[in-house]
Amino acid sequence: MLHIVAACVLAALAGYLLGSIMTSIVVSRLMFHEDVRTHGSGNAGMTNVLRTYGKLPAVLTIVGDVGKSVIAANLGRILFATLIGTDALLDPICGAYLAAIFCMIGHSRPLYFGFKGGKCVLAGAGAALCISPIVCVVLLLVFLVQFAFSRIVSLGSIMVAALFPVVTLIYWVMMGVNAPTIIFNTLCSVIMGTMVIWLHRANIERLKNGTEYRFGEKKKQEK
């Protein structure tokens, strides 16, 4: 029992500390000597970086945010495999999901940057890509189709977050893993999706009001 607790604590800690590394803030400070959170929406996310600074800083933000979540998920998997074993009730992949959740928590409430971070979309996407590429591809297609029609990034993010638990459940059932692993992974995906939707609640209000930003249009004053 102690080794299970130790694996969970270490995976969660590793995920949170890695998630707290905010690429957008690091990029904005190194390249422009300012904090991206003082501009636009005030959010430390890729969309705000793109609107404020342009494509290169946005690409660097994507690489950093996806990269840290991939590292966190892999560490969680390794910790579970090492401390619990591969023949345990919970598959080592469960450690990847647990680390991913705490990576997202760190991204939204970063320890190193005053607990004011981003909306977890890239962090969650990176973890999903690492854990189950097929799930990530399906959700990416959903995002791209939606974005092609609406040009609203937040709407695609919300839709993907809502579908993530459903696609995850179907994927792991089809993979034939044991029931505890399916339940654990699905619950984790529910938490991850709920976090993304909750952090987009202001965007949801703007979507209701028809004032949400559409990619490519002139900047609107944030409400």
XYZ file of C-alpha atoms in Angstrom:
223
model
C 0.000 0.000 0.000
C 2.807 2.408 0.866
C 4.440 1.977 -2.516
C 1.144 2.912 -4.227
C 0.859 6.073 -2.102
C 4.495 6.938 -2.783
C 4.010 6.492 -6.530
C 0.912 8.707 -6.511
C 2.565 11.444 -4.441
C 5.725 11.501 -6.555
C 3.795 11.480 -9.841
C 1.581 14.321 -8.627
C 4.546 16.349 -7.364
C 6.525 15.879 -10.564
C 3.507 16.872 -12.637
C 2.802 20.010 -10.608
C 6.388 21.260 -10.560
C 6.767 20.740 -14.306
C 3.372 22.291 -15.005
C 4.360 25.400 -13.062
C 6.998 26.219 -15.691
C 5.036 28.750 -17.768
C 6.608 28.904 -21.222
C 4.556 31.918 -22.276
C 5.805 33.997 -19.361
C 9.403 32.871 -19.804
C 9.265 33.681 -23.535
C 7.667 37.084 -23.020
C 10.208 38.032 -20.352
C 13.246 36.822 -22.279
C 12.228 38.169 -25.682
C 10.279 41.314 -24.778
C 11.236 42.035 -21.139
C 7.608 42.029 -20.018
C 4.899 39.682 -18.774
C 2.331 38.464 -21.307
C -0.263 38.532 -18.521
C -0.230 42.344 -18.663
C -1.629 42.246 -22.196
C -4.857 41.222 -23.911
C -6.904 38.751 -21.932
C -4.344 38.631 -19.122
C -4.032 34.904 -19.685
C -0.654 33.163 -19.849
C -1.645 31.056 -22.835
C -0.604 30.549 -26.424
C -3.550 32.458 -27.917
C -2.726 35.581 -25.926
C 0.947 35.223 -26.870
C 0.023 34.940 -30.559
C -2.246 37.981 -30.468
C 0.281 40.031 -28.496
C 3.697 39.050 -29.873
C 3.211 37.038 -33.054
C 3.907 33.600 -34.465
C 7.439 32.762 -33.258
C 6.747 33.356 -29.540
C 3.493 31.410 -29.951
C 5.330 28.449 -31.506
C 7.877 28.495 -28.690
C 5.015 28.510 -26.197
C 3.418 25.506 -27.884
C 6.684 23.565 -27.847
C 7.330 24.356 -24.189
C 3.826 23.670 -22.887
C 3.398 20.459 -24.844
C 6.917 19.359 -23.967
C 6.522 19.771 -20.221
C 3.302 17.762 -20.178
C 4.883 14.979 -22.234
C 7.765 14.822 -19.755
C 5.345 14.834 -16.810
C 3.237 12.013 -18.260
C 6.300 9.889 -18.987
C 7.638 10.458 -15.478
C 4.294 9.429 -13.993
C 4.280 6.257 -16.061
C 7.866 5.400 -15.059
C 7.180 6.028 -11.376
C 4.139 3.745 -11.392
C 5.984 1.033 -13.306
C 8.979 1.235 -10.948
C 7.230 1.538 -7.599
C 4.041 -0.432 -8.234
C 5.055 -2.797 -11.022
C 3.612 -3.750 -14.381
C 1.481 -6.611 -13.002
C -0.417 -4.477 -10.494
C -4.153 -3.768 -10.539
C -3.499 -0.348 -12.041
C -1.508 -0.202 -15.271
C 1.513 2.169 -15.245
C -0.408 4.364 -17.717
C -2.503 5.458 -14.731
C 0.574 7.246 -13.419
C 0.746 9.206 -16.663
C -2.846 10.393 -16.224
C -2.245 11.370 -12.601
C 0.877 13.347 -13.476
C -1.004 14.991 -16.352
C -3.733 16.235 -14.017
C -1.218 17.840 -11.697
C 0.737 19.238 -14.629
C -2.477 20.991 -15.669
C -3.010 22.229 -12.107
C 0.525 23.608 -12.126
C -0.108 25.255 -15.495
C -3.255 26.975 -14.228
C -1.826 27.800 -10.782
C 1.966 27.950 -11.284
C 4.077 27.866 -8.147
C 6.818 30.008 -9.708
C 4.606 32.767 -11.128
C 2.202 33.862 -8.426
C -0.337 31.070 -9.052
C -1.729 32.883 -12.120
C -1.324 30.815 -15.249
C -3.115 29.535 -18.329
C -6.093 27.438 -19.344
C -4.391 24.041 -19.655
C -5.309 23.289 -23.264
C -1.768 22.726 -24.532
C -0.689 21.021 -21.323
C -3.625 18.651 -21.597
C -3.038 18.119 -25.317
C 0.600 17.236 -24.775
C -0.300 14.698 -22.127
C -3.004 13.199 -24.342
C -0.533 12.934 -27.220
C 1.945 11.113 -25.005
C -0.563 8.809 -23.322
C -2.828 7.895 -26.252
C -1.910 9.372 -29.653
C -5.035 7.944 -31.273
C -7.283 9.806 -28.837
C -5.284 12.966 -29.501
C -5.644 12.593 -33.275
C -9.427 12.129 -33.026
C -9.775 15.202 -30.834
C -7.452 17.212 -33.071
C -9.681 16.440 -36.053
C -12.704 17.627 -34.080
C -10.880 20.827 -33.181
C -9.748 21.511 -36.751
C -13.200 20.927 -38.264
C -14.800 23.196 -35.695
C -12.119 25.854 -36.130
C -12.482 25.801 -39.922
C -16.118 26.846 -39.546
C -16.005 29.171 -36.526
C -12.381 30.397 -36.299
C -12.902 30.434 -32.508
C -10.076 28.728 -30.626
C -11.868 28.639 -27.277
C -14.935 26.898 -28.712
C -12.759 24.122 -30.126
C -10.941 23.775 -26.816
C -14.216 23.450 -24.912
C -15.596 20.892 -27.364
C -12.422 18.808 -27.183
C -12.436 18.946 -23.384
C -16.041 17.739 -23.282
C -15.339 14.867 -25.687
C -12.057 13.818 -24.088
C -13.557 11.495 -21.403
C -15.850 9.823 -23.947
C -13.098 9.137 -26.464
C -10.757 8.036 -23.663
C -13.299 5.513 -22.339
C -13.894 4.059 -25.805
C -10.149 3.861 -26.477
C -9.218 1.970 -23.309
C -12.178 -0.396 -23.610
C -11.040 -1.212 -27.150
C -7.470 -1.679 -25.888
C -8.737 -4.397 -23.532
C -7.106 -3.164 -20.307
C -8.537 -4.252 -16.961
C -11.596 -2.589 -15.421
C -9.778 -0.669 -12.624
C -7.444 0.898 -15.195
C -10.372 1.867 -17.440
C -12.213 3.445 -14.508
C -9.112 5.269 -13.255
C -8.195 6.627 -16.688
C -11.751 7.705 -17.444
C -12.109 9.503 -14.110
C -8.802 11.270 -14.712
C -9.936 12.348 -18.169
C -13.179 13.677 -16.681
C -11.151 15.764 -14.226
C -8.859 17.021 -16.994
C -11.756 17.945 -19.273
C -13.674 19.631 -16.450
C -10.632 21.723 -15.548
C -10.304 23.012 -19.105
C -14.005 23.874 -19.344
C -13.985 25.579 -15.933
C -10.981 27.709 -16.870
C -12.833 28.756 -20.035
C -15.926 29.995 -18.182
C -15.259 33.623 -19.204
C -14.958 32.478 -22.812
C -18.248 30.613 -22.481
C -19.938 33.839 -21.400
C -18.484 35.676 -24.395
C -19.624 32.845 -26.668
C -23.148 33.243 -25.297
C -22.970 36.988 -25.910
C -21.476 36.613 -29.383
C -18.399 38.634 -28.424
C -15.742 35.911 -28.364
C -12.613 36.545 -30.428
C -12.478 34.960 -33.877
C -9.007 34.199 -35.185
C -7.911 36.693 -37.811
C -10.212 39.546 -36.833
C -9.129 42.807 -35.275
C -8.566 42.691 -31.535
C -11.548 43.439 -29.353
C -11.367 45.032 -25.986
C -11.481 42.233 -23.415
C -14.591 42.082 -21.291
